[in-house]
CSV table of C-alpha atoms in Angstrom, one decimal:
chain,number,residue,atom,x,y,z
A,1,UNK,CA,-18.4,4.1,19.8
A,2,UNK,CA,-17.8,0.9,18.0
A,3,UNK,CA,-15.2,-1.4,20.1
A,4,UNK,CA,-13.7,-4.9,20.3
A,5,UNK,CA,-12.8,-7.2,23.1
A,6,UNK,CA,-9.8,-9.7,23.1
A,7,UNK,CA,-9.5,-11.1,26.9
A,8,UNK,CA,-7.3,-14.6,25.5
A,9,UNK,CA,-4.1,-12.9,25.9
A,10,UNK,CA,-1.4,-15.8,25.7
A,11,UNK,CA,-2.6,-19.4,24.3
A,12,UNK,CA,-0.2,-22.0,24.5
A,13,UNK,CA,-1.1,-25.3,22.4
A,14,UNK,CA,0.4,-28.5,21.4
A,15,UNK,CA,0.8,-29.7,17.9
A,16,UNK,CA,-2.2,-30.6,16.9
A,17,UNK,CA,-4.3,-29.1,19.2
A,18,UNK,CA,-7.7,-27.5,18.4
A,19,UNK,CA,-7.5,-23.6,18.7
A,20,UNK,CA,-10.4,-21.4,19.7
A,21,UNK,CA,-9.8,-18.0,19.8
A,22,UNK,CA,-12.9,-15.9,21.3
A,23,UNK,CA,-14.1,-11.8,20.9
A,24,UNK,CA,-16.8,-9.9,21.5
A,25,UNK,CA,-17.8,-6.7,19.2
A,26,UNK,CA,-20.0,-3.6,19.5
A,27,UNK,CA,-21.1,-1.4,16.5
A,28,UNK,CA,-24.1,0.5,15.4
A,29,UNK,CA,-23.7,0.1,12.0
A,30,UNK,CA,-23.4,-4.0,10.1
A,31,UNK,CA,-20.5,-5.6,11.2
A,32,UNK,CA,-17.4,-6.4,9.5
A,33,UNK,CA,-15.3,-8.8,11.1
A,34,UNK,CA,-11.8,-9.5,10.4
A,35,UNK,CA,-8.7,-11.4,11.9
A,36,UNK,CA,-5.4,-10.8,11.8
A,37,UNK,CA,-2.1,-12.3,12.2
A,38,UNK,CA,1.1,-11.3,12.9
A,39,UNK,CA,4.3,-12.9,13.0
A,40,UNK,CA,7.5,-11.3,14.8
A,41,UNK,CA,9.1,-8.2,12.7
A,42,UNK,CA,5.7,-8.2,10.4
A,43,UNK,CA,2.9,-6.0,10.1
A,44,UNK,CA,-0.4,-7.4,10.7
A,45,UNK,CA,-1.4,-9.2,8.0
A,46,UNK,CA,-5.2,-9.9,7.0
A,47,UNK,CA,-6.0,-13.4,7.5
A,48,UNK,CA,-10.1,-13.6,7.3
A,49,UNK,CA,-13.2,-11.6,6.9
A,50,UNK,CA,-16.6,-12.2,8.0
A,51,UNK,CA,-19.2,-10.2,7.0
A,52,UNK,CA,-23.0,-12.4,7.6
A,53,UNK,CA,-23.4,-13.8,10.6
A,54,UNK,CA,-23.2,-17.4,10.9
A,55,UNK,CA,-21.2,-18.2,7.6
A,56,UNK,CA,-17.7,-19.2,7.7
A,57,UNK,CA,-15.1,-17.4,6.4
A,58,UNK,CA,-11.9,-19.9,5.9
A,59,UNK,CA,-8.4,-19.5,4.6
A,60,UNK,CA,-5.2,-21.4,5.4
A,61,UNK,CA,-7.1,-23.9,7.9
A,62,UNK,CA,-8.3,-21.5,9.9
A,63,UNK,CA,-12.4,-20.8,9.9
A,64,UNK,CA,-14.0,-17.7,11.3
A,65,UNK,CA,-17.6,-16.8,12.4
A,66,UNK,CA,-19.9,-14.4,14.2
A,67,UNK,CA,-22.8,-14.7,16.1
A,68,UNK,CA,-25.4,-11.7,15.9
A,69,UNK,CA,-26.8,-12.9,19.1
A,70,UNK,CA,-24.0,-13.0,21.3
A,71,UNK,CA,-22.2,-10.3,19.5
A,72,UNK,CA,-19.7,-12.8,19.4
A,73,UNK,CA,-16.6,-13.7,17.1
A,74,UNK,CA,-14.3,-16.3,17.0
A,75,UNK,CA,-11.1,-18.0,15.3
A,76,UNK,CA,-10.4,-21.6,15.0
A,77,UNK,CA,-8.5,-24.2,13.7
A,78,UNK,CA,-8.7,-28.0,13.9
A,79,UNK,CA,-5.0,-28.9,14.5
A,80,UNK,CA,-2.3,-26.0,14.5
A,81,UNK,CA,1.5,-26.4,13.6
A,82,UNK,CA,4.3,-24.9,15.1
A,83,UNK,CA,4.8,-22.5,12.2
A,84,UNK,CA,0.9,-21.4,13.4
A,85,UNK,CA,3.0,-19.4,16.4
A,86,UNK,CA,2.3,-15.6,15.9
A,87,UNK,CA,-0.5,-13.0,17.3
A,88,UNK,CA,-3.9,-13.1,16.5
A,89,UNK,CA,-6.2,-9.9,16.6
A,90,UNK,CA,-9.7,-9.6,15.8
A,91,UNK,CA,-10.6,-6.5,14.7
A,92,UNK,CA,-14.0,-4.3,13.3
A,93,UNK,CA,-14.3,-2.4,10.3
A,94,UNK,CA,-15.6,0.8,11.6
A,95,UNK,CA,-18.0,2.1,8.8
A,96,UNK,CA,-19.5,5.1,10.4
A,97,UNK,CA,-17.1,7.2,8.5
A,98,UNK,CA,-15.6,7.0,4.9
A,99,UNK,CA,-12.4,6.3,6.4
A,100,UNK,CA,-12.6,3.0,7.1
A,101,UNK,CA,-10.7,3.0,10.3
A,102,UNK,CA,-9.8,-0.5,11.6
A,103,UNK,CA,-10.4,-1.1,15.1
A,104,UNK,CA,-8.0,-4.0,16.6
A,105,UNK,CA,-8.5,-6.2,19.6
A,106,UNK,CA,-5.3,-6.5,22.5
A,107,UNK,CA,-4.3,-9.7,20.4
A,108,UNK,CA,-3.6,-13.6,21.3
A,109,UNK,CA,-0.2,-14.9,21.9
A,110,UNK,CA,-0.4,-18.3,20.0
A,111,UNK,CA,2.6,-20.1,21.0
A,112,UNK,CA,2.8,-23.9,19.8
A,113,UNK,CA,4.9,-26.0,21.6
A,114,UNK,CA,6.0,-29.0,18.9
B,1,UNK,CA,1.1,-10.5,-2.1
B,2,UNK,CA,1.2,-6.1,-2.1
B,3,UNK,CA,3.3,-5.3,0.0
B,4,UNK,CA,3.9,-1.9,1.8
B,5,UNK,CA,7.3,-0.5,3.2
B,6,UNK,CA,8.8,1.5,5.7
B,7,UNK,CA,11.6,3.6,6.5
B,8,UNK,CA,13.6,3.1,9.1
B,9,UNK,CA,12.5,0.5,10.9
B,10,UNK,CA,14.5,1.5,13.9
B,11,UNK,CA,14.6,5.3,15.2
B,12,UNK,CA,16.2,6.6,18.0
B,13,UNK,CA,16.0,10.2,18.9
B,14,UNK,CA,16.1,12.6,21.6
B,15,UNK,CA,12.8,14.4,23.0
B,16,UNK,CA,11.8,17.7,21.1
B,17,UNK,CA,13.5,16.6,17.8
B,18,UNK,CA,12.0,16.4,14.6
B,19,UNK,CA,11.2,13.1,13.2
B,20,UNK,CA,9.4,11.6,10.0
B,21,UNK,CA,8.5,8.1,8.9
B,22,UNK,CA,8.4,7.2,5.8
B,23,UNK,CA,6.3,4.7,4.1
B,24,UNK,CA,5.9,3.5,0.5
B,25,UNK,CA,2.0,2.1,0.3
B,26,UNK,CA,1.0,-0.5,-2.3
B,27,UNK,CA,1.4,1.5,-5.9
B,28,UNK,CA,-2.5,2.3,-6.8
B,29,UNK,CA,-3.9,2.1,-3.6
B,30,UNK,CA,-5.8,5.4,-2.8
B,31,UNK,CA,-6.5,5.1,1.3
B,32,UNK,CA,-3.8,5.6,3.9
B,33,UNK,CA,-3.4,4.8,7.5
B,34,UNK,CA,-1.3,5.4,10.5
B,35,UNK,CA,-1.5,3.2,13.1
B,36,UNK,CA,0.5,3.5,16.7
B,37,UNK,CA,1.3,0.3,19.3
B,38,UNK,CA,2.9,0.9,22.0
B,39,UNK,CA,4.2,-2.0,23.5
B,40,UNK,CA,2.1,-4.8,25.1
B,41,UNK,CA,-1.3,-2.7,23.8
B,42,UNK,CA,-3.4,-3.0,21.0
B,43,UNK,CA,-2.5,-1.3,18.2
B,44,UNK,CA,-4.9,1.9,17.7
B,45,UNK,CA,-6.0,4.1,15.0
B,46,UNK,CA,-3.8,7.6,14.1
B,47,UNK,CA,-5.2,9.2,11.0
B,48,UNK,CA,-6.5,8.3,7.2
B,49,UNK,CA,-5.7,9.9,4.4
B,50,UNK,CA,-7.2,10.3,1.1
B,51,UNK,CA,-7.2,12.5,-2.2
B,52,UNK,CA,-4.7,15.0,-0.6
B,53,UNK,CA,-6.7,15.2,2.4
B,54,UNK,CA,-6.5,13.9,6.1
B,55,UNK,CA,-10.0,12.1,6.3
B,56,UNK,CA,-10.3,11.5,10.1
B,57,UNK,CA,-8.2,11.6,13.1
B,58,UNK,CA,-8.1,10.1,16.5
B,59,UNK,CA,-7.1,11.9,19.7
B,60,UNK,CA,-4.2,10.4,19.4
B,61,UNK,CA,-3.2,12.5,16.4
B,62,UNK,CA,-1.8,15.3,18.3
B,63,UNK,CA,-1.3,18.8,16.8
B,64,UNK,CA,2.5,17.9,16.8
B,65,UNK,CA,1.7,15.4,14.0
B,66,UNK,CA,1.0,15.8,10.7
B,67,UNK,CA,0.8,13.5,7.1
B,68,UNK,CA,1.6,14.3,3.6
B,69,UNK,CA,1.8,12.7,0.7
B,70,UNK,CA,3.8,14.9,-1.8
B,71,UNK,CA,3.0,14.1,-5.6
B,72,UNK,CA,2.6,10.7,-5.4
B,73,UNK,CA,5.6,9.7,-3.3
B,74,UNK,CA,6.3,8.4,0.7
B,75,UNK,CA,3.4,8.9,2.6
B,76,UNK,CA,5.0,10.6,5.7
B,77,UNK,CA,4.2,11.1,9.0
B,78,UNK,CA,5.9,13.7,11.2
B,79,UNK,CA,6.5,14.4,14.8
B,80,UNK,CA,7.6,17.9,15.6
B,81,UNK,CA,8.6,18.1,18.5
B,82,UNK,CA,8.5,14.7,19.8
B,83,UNK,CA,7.8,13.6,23.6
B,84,UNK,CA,8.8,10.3,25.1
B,85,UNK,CA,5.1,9.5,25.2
B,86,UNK,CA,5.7,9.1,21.5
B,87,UNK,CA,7.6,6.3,21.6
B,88,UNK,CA,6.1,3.4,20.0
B,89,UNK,CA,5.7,1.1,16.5
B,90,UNK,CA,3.8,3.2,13.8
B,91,UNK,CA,2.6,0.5,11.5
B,92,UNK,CA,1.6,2.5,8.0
B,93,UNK,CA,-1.3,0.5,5.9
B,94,UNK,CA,-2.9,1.5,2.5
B,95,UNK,CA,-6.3,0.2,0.9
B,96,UNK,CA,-7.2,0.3,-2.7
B,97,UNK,CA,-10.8,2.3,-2.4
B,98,UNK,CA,-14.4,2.0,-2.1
B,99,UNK,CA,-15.0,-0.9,-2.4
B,100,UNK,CA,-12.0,-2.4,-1.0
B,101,UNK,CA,-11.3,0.3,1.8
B,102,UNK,CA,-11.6,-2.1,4.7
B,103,UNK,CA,-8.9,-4.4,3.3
B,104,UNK,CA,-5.8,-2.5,4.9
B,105,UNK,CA,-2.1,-3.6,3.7
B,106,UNK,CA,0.4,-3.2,6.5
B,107,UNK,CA,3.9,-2.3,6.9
B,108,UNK,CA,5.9,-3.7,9.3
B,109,UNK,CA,6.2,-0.9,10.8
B,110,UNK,CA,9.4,1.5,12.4
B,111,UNK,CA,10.0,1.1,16.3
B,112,UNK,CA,10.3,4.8,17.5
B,113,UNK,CA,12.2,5.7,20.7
B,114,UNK,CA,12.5,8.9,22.1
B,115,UNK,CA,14.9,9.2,24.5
């Protein structure tokens, strides 16, 4: 079945530090790629989408891609704050059904140090 | 942005009790989702619910669970009897529809213990 792999398990950065966040996907059907990010006592909220490989998907400084290739997706961000500190999980839209099910990656500890 | 709810956060009870979680999706959404994460794992699919109807279900949905959604109100989810393997945060999301059913809202979900 369709699956997602998170291996970055705890990241810790610097202010201003360049963030690269990697997964790796799996799906028979086309991919929808999402991240997520949650901050203590939140649910996960929906930070990007990308849906054709090789185009960005950006929102609040952070950019988002996948590679077709590779099977490949990642998260990035050119210089994160401390306020950036939360989890990050990739995740897959699985569409082999009409319910939409998301599937989520183990999540990234991002902790910035200031 | 929409925002969906949940009651309590915090549950404690003792194994073989009843328990239901209440949650209170964004108002004209139409999907709805359970999701369970137990601690230090990734956070994994329960059930969807749509029209009435529960749409899918993962092996974790045992046959102790069950959802509802009674005329419109909480969208529940209930453990009878519970185990201690239940234990866990049960994160409740909605989506709008078709087009949109991918773009889940989420809770922040209600810590269950299970002593």
């Amino acid at each position: 079945g369709d699956s997602v792999t998170q291996k970055q398990g705890q990241v810790t950065l610097s202010e201003d530090d360049f963030l690269f966040i990697n997964c790796t996907y799996s799906t028979t059907t086309y991919p929808t790629l999402l991240w997520y990010v949650q901050y203590p006592g939140q649910g996960p909220q929906l930070l990007l989408k990308v849906t054709t490989a090789n185009n960005k998907g950006i929102s609040r400084g952070f950019e988002a891609t996948y590679d077709k290739g590779t099977t490949s997706f990642h998260l990035q961000k050119a210089s994160v704050q401390e306020s950036d500190s939360a989890v990050y999980f990739c995740a897959l839209v699985d569409r082999r059904t009409n319910a939409y099910k998301v599937i989520f990656g183990k999540g990234t500890h991002l902790h910035v140090l200031p | 942005g929409p925002k969906v709810l949940q009651i309590p956060s915090h549950q404690i009870i003792d194994m073989g009790q009843m328990v239901t979680l209440n949650c209170d999706p964004v108002s004209n959404h139409l999907y709805f989702y359970w999701y369970k994460q137990i601690l230090g794992q990734q956070m994994e699919f329960l059930v969807n619910f749509y029209n009435g109807k529960v749409m899918e279900k993962s092996k974790l949905f045992k046959d102790q669970f069950s959802v509802e959604r009674p005329d419109g109100s909480y969208f529940t989810l209930k453990i009878q009897p519970t185990a201690l393997e239940d234990s866990a945060v049960y994160f409740c999301a909605s989506s709008p529809g078709t087009g949109g059913a991918w773009e889940q809202y989420f809770g922040p979900g209600t810590r269950l213990t299970v002593l």
